Short mmCIF file of C-alpha atoms (C1' of nucleotides) in Angstrom, two decimals:
data_model
loop_
_atom_site.label_atom_id
_atom_site.label_comp_id
_atom_site.label_asym_id
_atom_site.label_seq_id
_atom_site.Cartn_x
_atom_site.Cartn_y
_atom_site.Cartn_z
CA MET A 1 -7.77 13.26 19.36
CA THR A 2 -10.95 12.83 17.43
CA THR A 3 -10.46 15.97 14.99
CA ALA A 4 -12.86 18.00 17.12
CA SER A 5 -14.81 19.35 13.87
CA THR A 6 -16.42 22.15 15.40
CA GLY A 7 -18.13 24.54 12.87
CA ALA A 8 -18.30 23.94 9.05
CA PRO A 9 -15.64 21.96 7.37
CA ARG A 10 -13.19 23.85 5.40
CA TRP A 11 -13.17 22.08 1.99
CA LEU A 12 -10.44 22.15 -0.20
CA THR A 13 -9.89 24.88 -2.73
CA ASP A 14 -9.64 23.84 -6.36
CA GLU A 15 -5.94 24.08 -6.53
CA GLU A 16 -5.57 22.26 -3.34
CA GLN A 17 -7.99 19.39 -5.01
CA SER A 18 -5.74 19.40 -7.79
CA VAL A 19 -2.45 18.90 -5.70
CA TRP A 20 -4.16 16.19 -3.91
CA ARG A 21 -5.25 14.31 -6.72
CA ALA A 22 -1.95 14.65 -8.26
CA TYR A 23 -0.21 13.55 -4.95
CA LEU A 24 -2.41 10.48 -4.94
CA HIS A 25 -1.69 9.58 -8.54
CA ALA A 26 1.85 10.06 -8.30
CA THR A 27 2.63 8.24 -5.24
CA THR A 28 0.32 5.11 -5.91
CA LEU A 29 1.80 4.76 -9.66
CA LEU A 30 5.28 5.20 -8.21
CA GLU A 31 4.87 2.54 -5.34
CA ASP A 32 3.21 0.14 -7.93
CA HIS A 33 6.15 0.80 -10.45
CA LEU A 34 8.67 -0.03 -7.64
CA ASP A 35 6.73 -2.96 -6.28
CA ARG A 36 6.68 -4.52 -9.59
CA GLN A 37 10.39 -3.67 -10.56
CA LEU A 38 11.44 -5.20 -7.43
CA GLN A 39 9.10 -8.33 -7.42
CA ARG A 40 10.78 -9.16 -10.98
CA ASP A 41 14.30 -8.06 -10.29
CA ALA A 42 14.72 -9.48 -6.61
CA GLY A 43 11.43 -11.37 -6.02
CA MET A 44 10.32 -9.28 -3.26
CA PRO A 45 8.00 -6.22 -2.71
CA HIS A 46 9.26 -2.69 -2.06
CA ILE A 47 8.96 -2.75 1.56
CA TYR A 48 10.86 -5.95 2.12
CA TYR A 49 13.59 -4.69 0.17
CA GLY A 50 13.73 -1.52 2.45
CA LEU A 51 14.05 -3.85 5.44
CA LEU A 52 17.10 -5.43 3.50
CA VAL A 53 18.49 -2.20 2.83
CA GLN A 54 18.12 -0.91 6.56
CA LEU A 55 19.94 -4.02 7.80
CA SER A 56 22.81 -3.50 5.49
CA GLN A 57 23.36 0.00 6.82
CA ALA A 58 23.04 -0.84 10.46
CA PRO A 59 26.10 -1.66 12.52
CA GLY A 60 26.90 -5.43 12.29
CA ARG A 61 23.96 -5.69 9.77
CA ARG A 62 21.82 -6.63 12.55
CA MET A 63 18.86 -4.67 14.32
CA ARG A 64 16.37 -5.26 16.78
CA MET A 65 13.05 -5.93 15.77
CA THR A 66 11.27 -3.00 17.34
CA GLU A 67 14.05 -0.52 15.98
CA LEU A 68 13.67 -2.01 12.48
CA ALA A 69 9.87 -1.75 12.69
CA LYS A 70 10.05 2.02 13.89
CA ASP A 71 12.78 3.01 11.29
CA ALA A 72 10.55 1.17 8.56
CA LYS A 73 7.31 2.79 9.82
CA ILE A 74 5.59 -0.57 10.02
CA THR A 75 3.97 -2.35 12.96
CA ARG A 76 5.71 -5.03 14.67
CA SER A 77 3.33 -7.64 13.60
CA ARG A 78 3.93 -6.84 10.10
CA LEU A 79 7.63 -7.09 10.46
CA SER A 80 7.25 -10.41 12.19
CA HIS A 81 5.58 -11.85 9.15
CA ALA A 82 7.98 -10.20 6.80
CA VAL A 83 11.15 -11.51 8.64
CA ALA A 84 9.57 -14.92 8.51
CA ARG A 85 9.55 -14.87 4.58
CA LEU A 86 12.91 -13.20 4.29
CA GLU A 87 14.24 -15.89 6.44
CA LYS A 88 12.54 -18.47 4.28
CA ASN A 89 14.49 -17.01 1.33
CA GLY A 90 17.69 -17.15 3.28
CA TRP A 91 18.37 -13.38 3.22
CA VAL A 92 17.78 -12.78 6.97
CA ARG A 93 18.39 -14.92 9.94
CA ARG A 94 16.94 -14.39 13.73
CA GLU A 95 19.21 -14.35 16.63
CA ASP A 96 18.39 -13.88 20.21
CA CYS A 97 19.26 -10.71 21.83
CA PRO A 98 21.95 -10.94 24.38
CA SER A 99 20.92 -8.12 26.51
CA ASP A 100 17.24 -8.67 26.66
CA ARG A 101 15.88 -12.37 26.55
CA ARG A 102 12.58 -11.01 25.14
CA GLY A 103 14.32 -9.60 22.23
CA GLN A 104 15.25 -10.58 18.82
CA ASN A 105 17.71 -9.30 16.31
CA ALA A 106 17.14 -9.57 12.48
CA VAL A 107 20.44 -10.08 10.86
CA LEU A 108 21.26 -9.83 7.01
CA THR A 109 22.86 -12.87 5.70
CA GLU A 110 25.94 -12.97 3.16
CA GLU A 111 23.07 -14.23 0.59
CA GLY A 112 21.06 -10.97 1.67
CA SER A 113 24.02 -8.91 0.85
CA GLU A 114 24.72 -10.50 -2.35
CA MET A 115 20.99 -10.01 -3.41
CA LEU A 116 21.07 -6.43 -2.55
CA ARG A 117 24.46 -5.92 -4.44
CA ARG A 118 22.61 -7.52 -7.54
CA SER A 119 19.64 -5.76 -7.41
CA ALA A 120 20.48 -2.28 -6.02
CA PRO A 121 21.49 -0.82 -9.53
CA GLY A 122 18.25 -1.71 -11.05
CA HIS A 123 16.26 -0.10 -8.20
CA VAL A 124 18.34 3.16 -7.89
CA ALA A 125 17.78 3.48 -11.67
CA ALA A 126 14.20 3.06 -11.43
CA VAL A 127 13.82 5.67 -8.64
CA ARG A 128 15.94 8.12 -10.63
CA GLN A 129 14.12 7.71 -13.78
CA ALA A 130 10.79 8.22 -11.94
CA MET A 131 11.93 11.17 -9.61
CA PHE A 132 15.09 12.62 -9.66
CA ASP A 133 15.99 12.88 -13.47
CA ARG A 134 12.77 14.75 -13.87
CA LEU A 135 12.91 17.23 -11.41
CA THR A 136 15.20 20.46 -11.25
CA PRO A 137 17.48 20.94 -8.26
CA GLU A 138 15.42 23.14 -6.68
CA GLN A 139 12.46 21.05 -6.92
CA VAL A 140 14.42 18.31 -5.11
CA ARG A 141 15.34 20.61 -2.50
CA GLY A 142 11.70 21.75 -2.14
CA LEU A 143 10.36 18.25 -2.20
CA GLY A 144 12.83 17.35 0.63
CA GLU A 145 11.69 20.08 2.82
CA ILE A 146 7.90 19.51 1.99
CA MET A 147 8.22 15.67 2.74
CA ARG A 148 10.20 16.49 5.92
CA VAL A 149 7.43 18.89 7.11
CA MET A 150 4.56 16.31 6.68
CA ALA A 151 6.56 13.53 8.00
CA ALA A 152 7.21 15.54 11.22
CA GLY A 153 3.51 16.14 11.57
CA LEU A 154 2.52 12.55 11.22
CA GLU A 155 5.03 10.88 13.78
CA PRO A 156 3.09 9.16 16.46
CA GLU A 157 5.61 10.83 19.10
CA GLY A 158 5.03 14.13 18.14
CA ALA A 159 1.46 14.06 19.26
CA GLY A 160 2.13 17.76 20.09
CA ALA A 161 2.74 18.53 16.58
CA ASP A 162 -0.74 19.40 15.84
CA LEU A 163 -0.54 22.61 14.49
CA PRO A 164 -2.87 25.00 16.48
CA TRP A 165 -3.37 23.22 19.58
CA LEU A 166 -4.19 26.36 21.41
CA ARG A 167 -8.08 26.62 21.99
CA MET B 1 12.16 -1.81 -21.34
CA THR B 2 14.61 -3.49 -19.28
CA THR B 3 16.33 -0.65 -17.98
CA ALA B 4 19.36 -1.09 -19.97
CA SER B 5 21.78 -0.33 -17.20
CA THR B 6 25.05 0.09 -19.25
CA GLY B 7 28.07 1.53 -17.57
CA ALA B 8 28.32 2.08 -13.65
CA PRO B 9 25.15 2.98 -11.87
CA ARG B 10 24.67 6.51 -10.85
CA TRP B 11 24.11 6.20 -7.24
CA LEU B 12 21.94 8.89 -5.27
CA THR B 13 24.05 11.77 -3.77
CA ASP B 14 23.42 12.43 -0.11
CA GLU B 15 20.92 14.97 -0.73
CA GLU B 16 18.77 12.67 -3.02
CA GLN B 17 18.99 9.92 -0.37
CA SER B 18 17.73 12.12 2.24
CA VAL B 19 15.06 13.25 0.11
CA TRP B 20 13.89 9.61 -1.01
CA ARG B 21 13.92 8.59 2.66
CA ALA B 22 11.70 11.62 3.73
CA TYR B 23 9.62 10.84 0.79
CA LEU B 24 9.09 7.22 1.65
CA HIS B 25 8.53 8.18 5.27
CA ALA B 26 5.92 10.90 4.47
CA THR B 27 4.02 9.17 2.28
CA THR B 28 3.81 5.72 4.16
CA LEU B 29 2.90 7.77 7.43
CA LEU B 30 0.07 9.50 5.51
CA GLU B 31 -1.45 6.69 3.75
CA ASP B 32 -1.39 4.65 7.13
CA HIS B 33 -3.02 7.81 8.83
CA LEU B 34 -5.74 8.09 6.09
CA ASP B 35 -6.38 4.51 6.36
CA ARG B 36 -6.94 4.21 9.81
CA GLN B 37 -8.99 7.35 10.02
CA LEU B 38 -11.44 6.25 7.30
CA GLN B 39 -11.48 2.39 8.56
CA ARG B 40 -12.50 4.18 12.06
CA ASP B 41 -14.91 6.97 10.72
CA ALA B 42 -16.24 5.04 7.49
CA GLY B 43 -15.74 1.49 8.03
CA MET B 44 -13.15 1.19 4.77
CA PRO B 45 -9.81 1.81 3.69
CA HIS B 46 -8.81 4.86 1.86
CA ILE B 47 -8.72 3.31 -1.74
CA TYR B 48 -12.36 2.32 -1.36
CA TYR B 49 -13.31 5.58 -0.16
CA GLY B 50 -11.55 7.04 -3.21
CA LEU B 51 -13.94 4.97 -5.35
CA LEU B 52 -16.94 6.26 -3.82
CA VAL B 53 -15.63 9.83 -4.27
CA GLN B 54 -14.78 9.08 -8.02
CA LEU B 55 -18.49 7.69 -8.60
CA SER B 56 -20.12 10.44 -6.83
CA GLN B 57 -18.48 12.77 -9.22
CA ALA B 58 -19.21 10.94 -12.30
CA PRO B 59 -22.52 11.82 -14.41
CA GLY B 60 -25.26 9.63 -13.21
CA ARG B 61 -23.01 8.54 -10.44
CA ARG B 62 -22.01 5.55 -12.41
CA MET B 63 -19.11 4.43 -14.20
CA ARG B 64 -17.89 1.48 -16.51
CA MET B 65 -15.28 -0.71 -14.49
CA THR B 66 -12.52 -0.35 -16.57
CA GLU B 67 -12.75 3.47 -16.67
CA LEU B 68 -13.05 3.51 -12.79
CA ALA B 69 -10.13 1.12 -12.61
CA LYS B 70 -7.82 3.53 -15.02
CA ASP B 71 -8.87 6.53 -12.93
CA ALA B 72 -8.17 5.10 -9.82
CA LYS B 73 -5.01 3.65 -10.77
CA ILE B 74 -5.59 0.17 -9.80
CA THR B 75 -5.85 -3.05 -11.76
CA ARG B 76 -9.33 -4.23 -12.84
CA SER B 77 -9.04 -7.37 -10.75
CA ARG B 78 -8.41 -5.33 -7.41
CA LEU B 79 -11.62 -3.31 -8.68
CA SER B 80 -13.75 -6.40 -8.95
CA HIS B 81 -12.93 -7.49 -5.34
CA ALA B 82 -13.49 -3.81 -4.08
CA VAL B 83 -16.78 -3.38 -6.00
CA ALA B 84 -17.93 -6.79 -4.52
CA ARG B 85 -17.00 -5.46 -1.06
CA LEU B 86 -18.70 -2.17 -1.59
CA GLU B 87 -21.70 -3.96 -2.91
CA LYS B 88 -22.19 -6.20 -0.09
CA ASN B 89 -22.16 -2.80 2.12
CA GLY B 90 -24.89 -1.48 0.06
CA TRP B 91 -22.94 1.58 -0.99
CA VAL B 92 -22.44 0.47 -4.64
CA ARG B 93 -24.53 -1.64 -7.14
CA ARG B 94 -23.84 -3.32 -10.25
CA GLU B 95 -25.65 -2.79 -13.57
CA ASP B 96 -25.13 -4.29 -17.01
CA CYS B 97 -24.08 -1.98 -19.52
CA PRO B 98 -26.62 -1.21 -22.24
CA SER B 99 -24.63 -0.46 -25.03
CA ASP B 100 -21.99 -3.38 -24.40
CA ARG B 101 -23.18 -6.67 -23.03
CA ARG B 102 -19.64 -7.62 -21.67
CA GLY B 103 -19.69 -4.44 -19.42
CA GLN B 104 -20.73 -3.32 -15.91
CA ASN B 105 -21.33 0.11 -14.54
CA ALA B 106 -20.47 0.67 -10.79
CA VAL B 107 -23.20 2.77 -9.49
CA LEU B 108 -23.41 4.73 -6.16
CA THR B 109 -26.08 4.02 -4.30
CA GLU B 110 -28.26 6.47 -2.05
CA GLU B 111 -26.68 4.76 1.17
CA GLY B 112 -23.20 5.21 -0.65
CA SER B 113 -23.89 9.18 -1.02
CA GLU B 114 -25.14 9.35 2.40
CA MET B 115 -21.99 7.94 3.71
CA LEU B 116 -19.86 10.06 1.98
CA ARG B 117 -21.71 13.02 3.01
CA ARG B 118 -21.33 11.96 6.72
CA SER B 119 -17.50 11.02 6.44
CA ALA B 120 -16.24 13.58 3.90
CA PRO B 121 -15.48 16.56 6.57
CA GLY B 122 -13.43 14.18 8.68
CA HIS B 123 -11.65 13.18 5.98
CA VAL B 124 -10.78 16.62 4.52
CA ALA B 125 -9.91 17.72 7.95
CA ALA B 126 -7.41 14.99 8.24
CA VAL B 127 -5.98 15.70 4.75
CA ARG B 128 -5.81 19.37 5.88
CA GLN B 129 -4.04 18.58 8.91
CA ALA B 130 -1.54 16.38 7.46
CA MET B 131 -0.69 18.54 4.34
CA PHE B 132 -2.25 21.56 3.50
CA ASP B 133 -2.23 23.17 6.85
CA ARG B 134 1.39 22.79 7.08
CA LEU B 135 2.80 23.94 3.83
CA THR B 136 3.05 27.50 2.41
CA PRO B 137 0.93 28.26 -0.55
CA GLU B 138 4.33 28.47 -2.73
CA GLN B 139 5.08 24.89 -1.33
CA VAL B 140 1.56 23.68 -2.37
CA ARG B 141 2.21 25.22 -5.87
CA GLY B 142 5.35 23.24 -6.00
CA LEU B 143 4.29 20.19 -4.61
CA GLY B 144 1.36 19.92 -7.35
CA GLU B 145 3.89 20.78 -10.08
CA ILE B 146 6.31 18.09 -9.09
CA MET B 147 3.62 15.31 -8.44
CA ARG B 148 2.10 16.16 -11.83
CA VAL B 149 5.65 15.57 -13.54
CA MET B 150 6.26 12.58 -11.71
CA ALA B 151 2.69 10.92 -12.31
CA ALA B 152 3.27 11.89 -16.02
CA GLY B 153 6.41 9.89 -16.24
CA LEU B 154 4.67 6.88 -14.62
CA GLU B 155 1.55 6.55 -16.80
CA PRO B 156 1.44 3.31 -18.74
CA GLU B 157 0.33 5.09 -21.84
CA GLY B 158 3.14 7.52 -21.85
CA ALA B 159 5.72 4.82 -22.49
CA GLY B 160 7.25 7.40 -24.69
CA ALA B 161 7.66 9.29 -21.59
CA ASP B 162 10.95 7.99 -20.65
CA LEU B 163 13.13 10.91 -20.70
CA PRO B 164 16.15 10.76 -22.71
CA TRP B 165 14.97 8.21 -25.21
CA LEU B 166 17.14 9.24 -28.10
CA ARG B 167 20.29 7.20 -28.26
"C1'" DC C 1 -20.40 -16.20 -42.44
"C1'" DT C 2 -16.04 -17.89 -39.82
"C1'" DC C 3 -11.96 -17.14 -38.27
"C1'" DA C 4 -8.77 -15.34 -35.21
"C1'" DT C 5 -7.88 -11.75 -32.21
"C1'" DC C 6 -9.02 -8.47 -28.99
"C1'" DT C 7 -11.57 -6.30 -24.78
"C1'" DA C 8 -14.40 -6.72 -20.36
"C1'" DG C 9 -14.75 -8.22 -16.21
"C1'" DT C 10 -14.47 -12.35 -12.93
"C1'" DT C 11 -12.34 -15.79 -10.48
"C1'" DC C 12 -8.74 -18.80 -8.26
"C1'" DA C 13 -4.65 -19.64 -5.52
"C1'" DA C 14 -0.66 -17.57 -3.55
"C1'" DC C 15 0.84 -13.89 -0.81
"C1'" DT C 16 0.56 -9.86 2.12
"C1'" DT C 17 -1.47 -7.00 5.67
"C1'" DT C 18 -4.15 -5.86 9.72
"C1'" DC C 19 -6.25 -6.54 14.25
"C1'" DA C 20 -6.92 -8.86 18.33
"C1'" DA C 21 -5.20 -12.14 21.30
"C1'" DG C 22 -1.56 -14.19 23.74
"C1'" DA C 23 3.21 -16.01 25.85
"C1'" DA C 24 7.39 -14.48 27.91
"C1'" DA C 25 10.41 -11.40 30.08
"C1'" DG C 26 11.95 -7.00 32.27
"C1'" DA C 27 10.59 -3.46 35.76
"C1'" DG C 28 8.76 -0.99 39.65
"C1'" DT C 29 5.93 -1.51 44.27
"C1'" DC C 30 5.03 -2.84 48.46
"C1'" DG D 1 9.32 -12.92 46.87
"C1'" DA D 2 4.58 -11.58 44.99
"C1'" DC D 3 2.03 -8.38 42.53
"C1'" DT D 4 0.97 -5.43 38.69
"C1'" DC D 5 2.29 -3.07 34.76
"C1'" DT D 6 4.90 -2.77 30.65
"C1'" DT D 7 7.39 -4.11 26.79
"C1'" DT D 8 9.10 -7.59 23.16
"C1'" DC D 9 7.60 -10.30 19.89
"C1'" DT D 10 4.76 -14.16 17.68
"C1'" DT D 11 0.34 -16.08 16.09
"C1'" DG D 12 -3.96 -17.09 13.70
"C1'" DA D 13 -7.96 -15.70 11.61
"C1'" DA D 14 -9.84 -12.11 8.50
"C1'" DA D 15 -9.42 -8.77 4.89
"C1'" DG D 16 -7.00 -7.33 0.96
"C1'" DT D 17 -3.91 -7.50 -3.18
"C1'" DT D 18 -1.67 -9.83 -7.32
"C1'" DG D 19 -1.02 -12.08 -11.24
"C1'" DA D 20 -2.51 -15.68 -14.22
"C1'" DA D 21 -6.28 -18.28 -16.17
"C1'" DC D 22 -10.87 -18.19 -17.84
"C1'" DT D 23 -15.77 -16.74 -19.90
"C1'" DA D 24 -18.29 -14.16 -22.75
"C1'" DG D 25 -19.17 -10.75 -26.00
"C1'" DA D 26 -17.22 -7.27 -29.60
"C1'" DT D 27 -14.47 -6.45 -33.74
"C1'" DG D 28 -12.27 -6.92 -37.91
"C1'" DA D 29 -10.32 -9.58 -42.13
"C1'" DG D 30 -10.94 -12.60 -45.48
#
DNA sequence: CTCATCTAGTTCAACTTTCAAGAAAGAGTC
DNA sequence: GACTCTTTCTTGAAAGTTGAACTAGATGAG
């Protein structure tokens, strides 16, 4: 799927450019902000924190590596490194999967849970202050809809999600 | 500003959680997508590409390092490394600033311009396909408004941008 | 002028991410 | 069972990022 690019490129309109710039600024500023907040208060970057949250919500507080990677939208390689680090911190433990001897479960430890309990309030406050406390309820609804549409279009599975895939 | 956190934390509602998850998924998927697209077609990650674009739009195709860092929302340190790499590729050149002997200008070279001309169409197409071609005009307008509000709240300067900063 | 202070930019070490390669186990075929 | 193909997860090196320390030049007070 090499973006056929027949004909002249359709450039962005002025409004689209402005929206795109605002999108890039807001998303990078927010990501940086959360990374620093969590690095300071929990000693890890945002994505690592997200992994612990996922685990905390999974049945048995454990998940297969591949599943966790898929849910968190990261590569298995990246997850391997991340879990190694979280393991060193004592927040996650690996265990062999009983049903598939290739498999590993990442398990949230008690220390990991405790860490989440301690840092969740500050994290939620940061998210609130950056996003939800600044938007109207209609904007929140609209943002949700927009983000779901975009995510759906980018999911690897839905290769058929390319819009006008008719000639 | 240590997020005072007096009283019980206001957790996210179900809808807010769902919006937050959708936001995280969409933004990470899109960033990954653009990083790969540009790595493949232009040989550099998205943020480096953005630096070249900024330079291409600046008067004289040159900018002071600090200004460039500010506009691109990255640290000066990161910019130093990035420019070093772009310089090695021949797309950017450093020059001493005439008016301030501490200063450096990053200058877009002819090769850099050429590279942009070659890869811009593919990049725009990717952005279009991921975002603008999937949203209605009202959604695009709404997204712009939302992102501007969020960015404004996160700008370092606007420390006074904390919403209810009255007691 | 001299001093302290600030700003511009770089550099170093520690850490994270990526990509390609690889070991090990499951699954299907003949 | 032997073969091939696939899936699961890890590893190692290269590239990128971060935060703190550092150099050099500007700036303002006395």
